[in-house]
């Protein structure tokens, strides 16, 4: 199993540009989520999904869209990039949407810089 | 609502010394608690988790943590630090049944001096 994969690893955008961060998992996990990591703030939840076709907002959803058309994929879209979105983005997945203590598996991250 | 506080953004120990990383939590429902480790330029890896089965939890790489409900704490310890333990450590809580998500602390960077 490849686990959770993310592409690209690094990205530089100009203010106002749009892009999609890709996330895929091959573990047949129901639950997937996106976090952003900023210095001194830990990880904060952006959006999450409990299954194909079902998404919901997390703690910091503004400026981001998600969709979940398949169990495997959970892309994160930046509609109009802003410098405040400069961060490291992590995708995570876990087996069951019904268990709050399932381990979450994290991807390697995407480092995004917005100029 | 739930939150996590990690005391000390940086901790430095000598190789062979005790490691103690502090975590206090707040949760309106019975919590599930986790410690994750992040090595440079990598994702997060689970060290251990508390799910109410036992208050003393053993994890990978010789780490363990004790859940103390009266103190709302879940401190991470290792009897003898190794150079390879240098990393950033995150405490997290889950229990918000609506989101099934983790709420993370701000992290503690562990340095191990030779």
CSV table of C-alpha atoms in Angstrom, one decimal:
chain,number,residue,atom,x,y,z
A,1,UNK,CA,0.0,0.0,0.0
A,2,UNK,CA,1.2,3.5,-0.8
A,3,UNK,CA,-0.8,4.9,2.1
A,4,UNK,CA,-1.8,8.6,1.8
A,5,UNK,CA,-0.1,10.4,-1.1
A,6,UNK,CA,-0.1,14.1,-1.9
A,7,UNK,CA,1.0,16.1,-4.9
A,8,UNK,CA,2.7,18.4,-5.5
A,9,UNK,CA,5.3,18.4,-2.7
A,10,UNK,CA,6.1,22.1,-3.3
A,11,UNK,CA,4.2,24.9,-5.0
A,12,UNK,CA,4.7,28.6,-5.5
A,13,UNK,CA,1.6,30.7,-6.5
A,14,UNK,CA,1.0,34.4,-7.2
A,15,UNK,CA,-1.8,36.1,-5.4
A,16,UNK,CA,-5.1,35.5,-7.2
A,17,UNK,CA,-4.1,32.2,-8.9
A,18,UNK,CA,-6.0,29.1,-8.3
A,19,UNK,CA,-4.8,25.5,-7.9
A,20,UNK,CA,-5.7,22.1,-6.6
A,21,UNK,CA,-3.8,20.1,-4.1
A,22,UNK,CA,-4.2,16.4,-4.7
A,23,UNK,CA,-4.7,13.7,-2.1
A,24,UNK,CA,-5.3,10.0,-2.5
A,25,UNK,CA,-5.4,7.0,-0.3
A,26,UNK,CA,-5.4,3.3,-1.1
A,27,UNK,CA,-6.6,1.9,2.2
A,28,UNK,CA,-10.3,2.1,1.5
A,29,UNK,CA,-10.7,4.6,4.4
A,30,UNK,CA,-14.1,6.3,4.8
A,31,UNK,CA,-12.8,9.4,6.6
A,32,UNK,CA,-10.5,12.0,4.9
A,33,UNK,CA,-9.5,15.4,6.0
A,34,UNK,CA,-7.3,18.4,5.2
A,35,UNK,CA,-5.2,20.3,7.7
A,36,UNK,CA,-2.9,23.3,7.5
A,37,UNK,CA,0.2,23.6,9.6
A,38,UNK,CA,1.5,27.0,10.6
A,39,UNK,CA,4.4,27.7,13.0
A,40,UNK,CA,3.3,27.8,16.6
A,41,UNK,CA,-0.3,26.8,15.8
A,42,UNK,CA,-0.2,23.1,15.4
A,43,UNK,CA,-2.5,21.7,12.7
A,44,UNK,CA,-5.9,23.1,12.0
A,45,UNK,CA,-8.8,21.4,10.2
A,46,UNK,CA,-9.8,22.9,6.9
A,47,UNK,CA,-12.4,20.4,5.5
A,48,UNK,CA,-13.3,16.8,6.1
A,49,UNK,CA,-15.3,14.0,4.4
A,50,UNK,CA,-17.0,11.0,6.0
A,51,UNK,CA,-17.5,9.3,2.6
A,52,UNK,CA,-17.9,9.7,-1.1
A,53,UNK,CA,-20.3,12.6,-1.8
A,54,UNK,CA,-20.2,14.0,1.8
A,55,UNK,CA,-18.0,16.9,2.9
A,56,UNK,CA,-18.1,19.4,5.6
A,57,UNK,CA,-16.3,22.4,6.9
A,58,UNK,CA,-13.6,22.4,9.6
A,59,UNK,CA,-12.1,25.1,11.7
A,60,UNK,CA,-10.6,27.3,8.9
A,61,UNK,CA,-12.6,26.6,5.7
A,62,UNK,CA,-12.6,30.1,4.1
A,63,UNK,CA,-10.9,30.3,0.7
A,64,UNK,CA,-10.9,26.5,0.2
A,65,UNK,CA,-13.2,24.1,-1.6
A,66,UNK,CA,-13.3,20.3,-1.5
A,67,UNK,CA,-15.2,17.5,-3.2
A,68,UNK,CA,-15.2,13.7,-2.7
A,69,UNK,CA,-16.4,11.9,-5.8
A,70,UNK,CA,-14.6,8.7,-5.0
A,71,UNK,CA,-13.5,6.9,-1.8
A,72,UNK,CA,-9.8,7.3,-2.8
A,73,UNK,CA,-9.5,10.9,-3.7
A,74,UNK,CA,-10.0,14.1,-1.8
A,75,UNK,CA,-8.7,17.2,-3.6
A,76,UNK,CA,-8.4,20.6,-2.0
A,77,UNK,CA,-9.0,23.7,-4.2
A,78,UNK,CA,-7.7,27.2,-3.6
A,79,UNK,CA,-10.0,29.4,-5.6
A,80,UNK,CA,-8.0,32.7,-5.4
A,81,UNK,CA,-4.7,32.3,-3.5
A,82,UNK,CA,-3.8,34.8,-0.9
A,83,UNK,CA,-0.5,35.2,1.1
A,84,UNK,CA,-2.3,34.2,4.2
A,85,UNK,CA,-2.7,30.7,2.7
A,86,UNK,CA,1.1,30.2,2.7
A,87,UNK,CA,1.4,27.0,4.8
A,88,UNK,CA,2.1,23.3,4.8
A,89,UNK,CA,-1.0,21.3,3.9
A,90,UNK,CA,-1.5,17.8,5.2
A,91,UNK,CA,-4.1,15.3,4.1
A,92,UNK,CA,-5.1,12.5,6.5
A,93,UNK,CA,-7.4,9.5,6.4
A,94,UNK,CA,-8.9,7.0,8.8
A,95,UNK,CA,-10.8,3.8,8.6
A,96,UNK,CA,-14.2,4.5,10.1
A,97,UNK,CA,-16.3,7.6,10.1
A,98,UNK,CA,-18.1,6.2,13.1
A,99,UNK,CA,-15.2,5.8,15.5
A,100,UNK,CA,-13.6,8.9,17.0
A,101,UNK,CA,-10.5,7.0,18.1
A,102,UNK,CA,-9.4,5.5,14.8
A,103,UNK,CA,-5.8,6.4,14.0
A,104,UNK,CA,-5.4,9.0,11.3
A,105,UNK,CA,-2.8,8.4,8.7
A,106,UNK,CA,-1.1,11.5,7.3
A,107,UNK,CA,0.4,12.2,3.9
A,108,UNK,CA,3.9,13.8,3.5
A,109,UNK,CA,2.5,17.3,3.0
A,110,UNK,CA,2.5,20.0,0.4
A,111,UNK,CA,4.5,23.2,1.1
A,112,UNK,CA,2.6,26.1,-0.5
A,113,UNK,CA,4.0,29.7,-0.8
A,114,UNK,CA,1.8,32.5,-2.1
A,115,UNK,CA,3.6,35.6,-3.2
B,1,UNK,CA,-15.7,22.0,22.4
B,2,UNK,CA,-12.2,20.6,22.9
B,3,UNK,CA,-8.7,22.1,23.1
B,4,UNK,CA,-5.1,21.0,23.8
B,5,UNK,CA,-2.3,22.9,25.5
B,6,UNK,CA,1.3,21.8,25.2
B,7,UNK,CA,3.5,23.5,27.7
B,8,UNK,CA,6.9,24.4,26.2
B,9,UNK,CA,7.4,25.0,22.5
B,10,UNK,CA,11.0,23.8,22.8
B,11,UNK,CA,12.5,21.2,25.1
B,12,UNK,CA,16.2,20.3,25.2
B,13,UNK,CA,17.6,17.2,26.9
B,14,UNK,CA,20.9,15.4,27.0
B,15,UNK,CA,21.2,12.0,25.3
B,16,UNK,CA,20.2,9.4,27.9
B,17,UNK,CA,18.2,11.8,30.0
B,18,UNK,CA,14.5,11.5,30.8
B,19,UNK,CA,12.1,13.0,28.2
B,20,UNK,CA,8.9,14.7,29.5
B,21,UNK,CA,6.6,16.5,27.1
B,22,UNK,CA,3.5,18.0,28.7
B,23,UNK,CA,0.0,18.0,27.4
B,24,UNK,CA,-3.2,19.2,29.0
B,25,UNK,CA,-6.6,18.9,27.3
B,26,UNK,CA,-10.1,20.2,27.6
B,27,UNK,CA,-13.1,18.3,26.3
B,28,UNK,CA,-16.8,18.3,27.0
B,29,UNK,CA,-17.1,14.6,26.2
B,30,UNK,CA,-14.9,11.7,27.2
B,31,UNK,CA,-11.7,12.3,25.3
B,32,UNK,CA,-9.6,10.1,23.1
B,33,UNK,CA,-6.0,11.3,23.2
B,34,UNK,CA,-3.1,10.9,20.8
B,35,UNK,CA,0.6,11.8,20.5
B,36,UNK,CA,2.0,12.2,17.0
B,37,UNK,CA,5.7,12.8,16.0
B,38,UNK,CA,6.8,14.7,13.0
B,39,UNK,CA,10.4,14.4,11.7
B,40,UNK,CA,11.8,17.2,9.5
B,41,UNK,CA,10.0,17.5,6.2
B,42,UNK,CA,7.7,14.6,6.9
B,43,UNK,CA,4.1,13.9,7.7
B,44,UNK,CA,2.9,13.0,11.2
B,45,UNK,CA,3.3,9.5,12.6
B,46,UNK,CA,1.3,8.1,15.5
B,47,UNK,CA,3.3,7.4,18.6
B,48,UNK,CA,0.5,6.2,20.9
B,49,UNK,CA,-3.2,6.7,21.7
B,50,UNK,CA,-5.5,6.6,24.7
B,51,UNK,CA,-8.9,5.1,24.1
B,52,UNK,CA,-10.1,4.4,27.7
B,53,UNK,CA,-8.8,0.8,27.9
B,54,UNK,CA,-5.8,1.6,30.2
B,55,UNK,CA,-4.6,4.8,31.7
B,56,UNK,CA,-0.9,4.0,31.0
B,57,UNK,CA,-0.3,3.7,27.3
B,58,UNK,CA,2.8,2.4,25.7
B,59,UNK,CA,3.8,3.4,22.2
B,60,UNK,CA,6.5,3.0,19.7
B,61,UNK,CA,10.2,3.8,20.2
B,62,UNK,CA,10.0,3.4,24.0
B,63,UNK,CA,7.5,6.3,24.6
B,64,UNK,CA,4.6,6.1,27.0
B,65,UNK,CA,1.9,8.4,28.3
B,66,UNK,CA,-0.4,8.4,31.3
B,67,UNK,CA,-3.9,9.6,31.2
B,68,UNK,CA,-4.9,11.5,34.4
B,69,UNK,CA,-8.5,12.6,34.3
B,70,UNK,CA,-8.2,14.6,37.6
B,71,UNK,CA,-5.4,16.7,36.1
B,72,UNK,CA,-6.8,16.6,32.5
B,73,UNK,CA,-3.3,15.7,31.4
B,74,UNK,CA,-1.7,13.2,29.0
B,75,UNK,CA,2.1,13.8,29.4
B,76,UNK,CA,4.5,11.9,27.1
B,77,UNK,CA,7.6,10.3,28.6
B,78,UNK,CA,10.6,8.3,27.6
B,79,UNK,CA,13.2,7.1,30.2
B,80,UNK,CA,16.3,7.6,28.1
B,81,UNK,CA,16.5,10.0,25.1
B,82,UNK,CA,18.2,9.0,21.9
B,83,UNK,CA,19.5,11.4,19.3
B,84,UNK,CA,17.0,10.0,16.8
B,85,UNK,CA,14.1,11.3,19.1
B,86,UNK,CA,14.8,14.8,17.9
B,87,UNK,CA,11.6,15.9,16.2
B,88,UNK,CA,8.4,17.8,16.8
B,89,UNK,CA,5.7,16.2,19.0
B,90,UNK,CA,2.0,17.0,18.8
B,91,UNK,CA,-0.7,16.1,21.3
B,92,UNK,CA,-4.2,15.8,19.9
B,93,UNK,CA,-7.7,15.1,21.2
B,94,UNK,CA,-10.7,13.6,19.5
B,95,UNK,CA,-14.1,13.3,20.9
B,96,UNK,CA,-16.2,15.8,19.0
B,97,UNK,CA,-18.5,13.3,17.6
B,98,UNK,CA,-19.8,15.7,15.0
B,99,UNK,CA,-16.5,16.1,13.1
B,100,UNK,CA,-14.5,13.0,13.9
B,101,UNK,CA,-11.5,15.3,13.6
B,102,UNK,CA,-8.4,15.8,15.7
B,103,UNK,CA,-7.7,19.0,17.6
B,104,UNK,CA,-4.0,19.6,17.9
B,105,UNK,CA,-1.8,21.3,20.4
B,106,UNK,CA,0.8,23.8,19.0
B,107,UNK,CA,3.6,21.3,19.2
B,108,UNK,CA,6.8,20.8,21.2
B,109,UNK,CA,10.2,20.6,19.4
B,110,UNK,CA,12.5,18.2,21.2
B,111,UNK,CA,16.2,18.7,20.9
B,112,UNK,CA,18.6,16.0,22.1
B,113,UNK,CA,22.1,17.1,22.9
B,114,UNK,CA,25.0,14.7,22.7
